[in-house]
């Protein structure tokens, strides 16, 4: 589209400023949202720049941050880049684009993140338009611990090609340590789309380093690469005696770290495996634990310490399963990876003797676990609180203990230091407008971020109304944070508190039943600008709550729920923190 000059010659600007302003206004008129960072970087002679739209699919904000960073880099390389939230892109809009970069994570079990669902579905629909004029490249963010690694990125990449778009450069799938791969992908994608800068290898490497340092700031605890050793302050069970659950309130001190978090963020916790499990494994392997072995960070340590702090003893890698498989087991290896833990596989073939260094080569690195932060720094300066459900169950005749939840429950006492880091979640934030109402649906441990939200809104004096829907098995034993919640209800900080006890009566009552009962009220809150938040179980609860929200809009609003809810998402008024 030609640039129409709208800033007159007589205006008090230098020619460069005028050119930039003309370009900026033209951009606003022709392209919708403009990214100011990219625009600033692209200041001179905008009309000579290549248009580039960088679209992010993101649940917790990583892809969004990388998209903004990519726009900044693109600005330095001859592009006029804008960043778009995928929820705001339709296939028709995509068909009008020339150059597009897609950066998307994957959630659930190979699913698109919430803000990517609509476009993902629309592009796979029979009436999806042809995208023959489009040049694109896709970067996937994912985690190789999931079977469907970067599936959402793979789907977009394949579907755009199927619809006639041209893949300008190859998709890159990034694991949790995404920095170097992302930077390499970006460099290649910009070059393929016509970057004006022919950057040499050395320069490219130093730019990648700059990019990496921008992605991972060096404050201890602000990234998983650089955790802070936080002393545990307390850990107490929130359930009463007789409960089937064990949910703990856990507090860490952040004193002296300089580490800050926002409500809605999660805390990454590096756990250790149980000493009993490590001892059993050492015995089965015929080792005394003192053998020197390499660990993923490149150093060497004793086998006992490596198995305790560095390697995952849960789900075995396919390589380990194959190595320990009976010669005649056929497809047994694949089955074992689904249902068995490492100890089961090793115990099944104790005669398979491997040198310790060869054994650890078959192990996956032990990963940190995320917990939604349940405190506000304003209410608890220098502290971070978590609400952790202990995972304990039996399988194949053996008691199983979730690594991190039972590490926190059984092996951490006041004073124990635990490596932690803040995992920011930009997509799960309180409204910027303190007068906006909020509706929070958080059964079970899903209460965590809402305790934080309520503390934050109390501390900041936010006047918007607060509505919490909470539930768990039994009122007598599972009313987590009962006293705090009832006190907030009494003094009006909680305008509404709706409770759903699933096992106090013959039929199940869940939070979504309360939503349906209160459909008219809930809809009137939404119409008054309320933000709707969901936290907790992803596999069942979050899906059912989403279906209930659709019903509420249809019944009480008498309108198409799909459009209404998509516009809530686009306005960031429907956010989920589900796991
Ligand atoms: C963004 C985010 C926020 C989170 N917030 C919280 C929070 O606030 N509070 C909280 O408690 N958790 C939270 N979690 C979950 C948490 O990260 C851990 O996944 C959880 O504590 C289990 O970790 P673990 O190491 O104890 O168990 P693991 O050793 O990882 O074992 C868990 C695995 O055990 C298996 N399993 C569990 N129960 C059974 C069963 N009954 N039968 C068979 N197999 C079973 C499943 O495969 C499960 O994946 C959050 C997760 C995410 C991603
Ligand atoms: N793998 C497992 O077996 C297992 C077991 C427990 C928890 N978890 C995981 O742990 C996390 C949170 O667990 P949690 O103990 O905090 O809470 P939770 O298990 O989600 O239970 C909290 C409350 O939600 C209810 N609930 C169950 N299904 C629901 C549905 N479809 N819709 C709405 N409410 C529903 C539960 O009722 P009822 O329990 O009475 O049905 C209970 O009252 C989740 O990720 C969950 O998947 C896993
Ligand atoms: C609950 C949950 C489910 C996930 N499922 C997958 C998955 O199926 N495949 C995958 O590759 N990554 C999966 N991931 C990893 C995320 O894609 C990865 O952490 C990504 O960096 C998040 O980026 P975002 O913050 O932009 O959403 C999952 C992460 C979480 C917390």
XYZ file of C-alpha atoms and ligand atoms in Angstrom, residues 245 247 389 391 443-446 471-474 480 500-503 508-512 536-542 544-545 579, ligand 2:
80
model
C -6.030 -34.862 50.026
C -2.448 -29.814 50.028
C -0.996 -30.794 46.299
C 0.945 -36.444 44.458
C -11.147 -25.387 42.612
C -8.526 -27.419 44.508
C -4.998 -26.066 44.154
C -6.471 -23.745 41.505
C -14.603 -26.129 45.406
C -13.036 -29.337 46.569
C -14.111 -32.700 47.923
C -15.533 -31.883 51.381
C -8.360 -24.431 51.685
C -18.928 -26.419 45.424
C -18.266 -29.499 47.594
C -18.128 -32.498 45.308
C -18.387 -35.280 47.868
C -21.254 -34.298 42.425
C -21.463 -30.555 42.662
C -18.700 -28.710 40.828
C -17.826 -25.046 40.331
C -19.438 -25.093 36.878
C -6.424 -25.722 38.229
C -6.918 -29.049 36.501
C -6.661 -28.778 32.708
C -7.827 -32.223 31.706
C -11.381 -32.102 33.060
C -12.249 -29.019 35.101
C -11.029 -26.295 32.719
C -16.076 -28.193 31.700
C -15.819 -24.638 33.011
C -2.134 -27.732 34.238
N -3.640 -37.939 37.815
C -4.481 -37.981 38.824
O -5.037 -38.998 39.141
C -4.751 -36.753 39.605
C -5.501 -36.788 40.774
C -5.760 -35.602 41.456
C -5.255 -34.413 40.951
N -4.537 -34.431 39.820
C -4.028 -33.238 39.235
O -3.664 -32.295 40.218
C -4.088 -31.012 39.833
C -5.028 -30.346 40.821
O -5.510 -31.253 41.722
P -6.291 -30.743 43.002
O -6.243 -31.807 44.022
O -5.879 -29.410 43.368
O -7.755 -30.578 42.488
P -8.702 -31.511 41.698
O -8.313 -32.907 41.646
O -8.891 -30.775 40.428
O -10.040 -31.427 42.633
C -10.625 -30.215 43.077
C -12.130 -30.296 42.990
O -12.489 -30.308 41.627
C -13.434 -31.356 41.456
N -13.514 -31.808 40.073
C -13.231 -33.023 39.553
N -13.556 -33.055 38.260
C -14.058 -31.838 37.964
C -14.607 -31.288 36.790
N -14.664 -31.971 35.654
N -15.032 -30.029 36.846
C -14.970 -29.304 37.971
N -14.510 -29.795 39.118
C -14.039 -31.047 39.116
C -12.992 -32.424 42.406
O -14.073 -33.313 42.645
P -13.959 -34.898 42.727
O -12.523 -35.222 42.991
O -14.844 -35.254 43.869
O -14.484 -35.419 41.437
C -12.693 -31.581 43.605
O -13.870 -31.266 44.305
C -4.682 -31.201 38.503
O -3.697 -31.014 37.529
C -5.111 -32.618 38.469
O -5.167 -33.080 37.146
C -4.253 -35.587 39.150
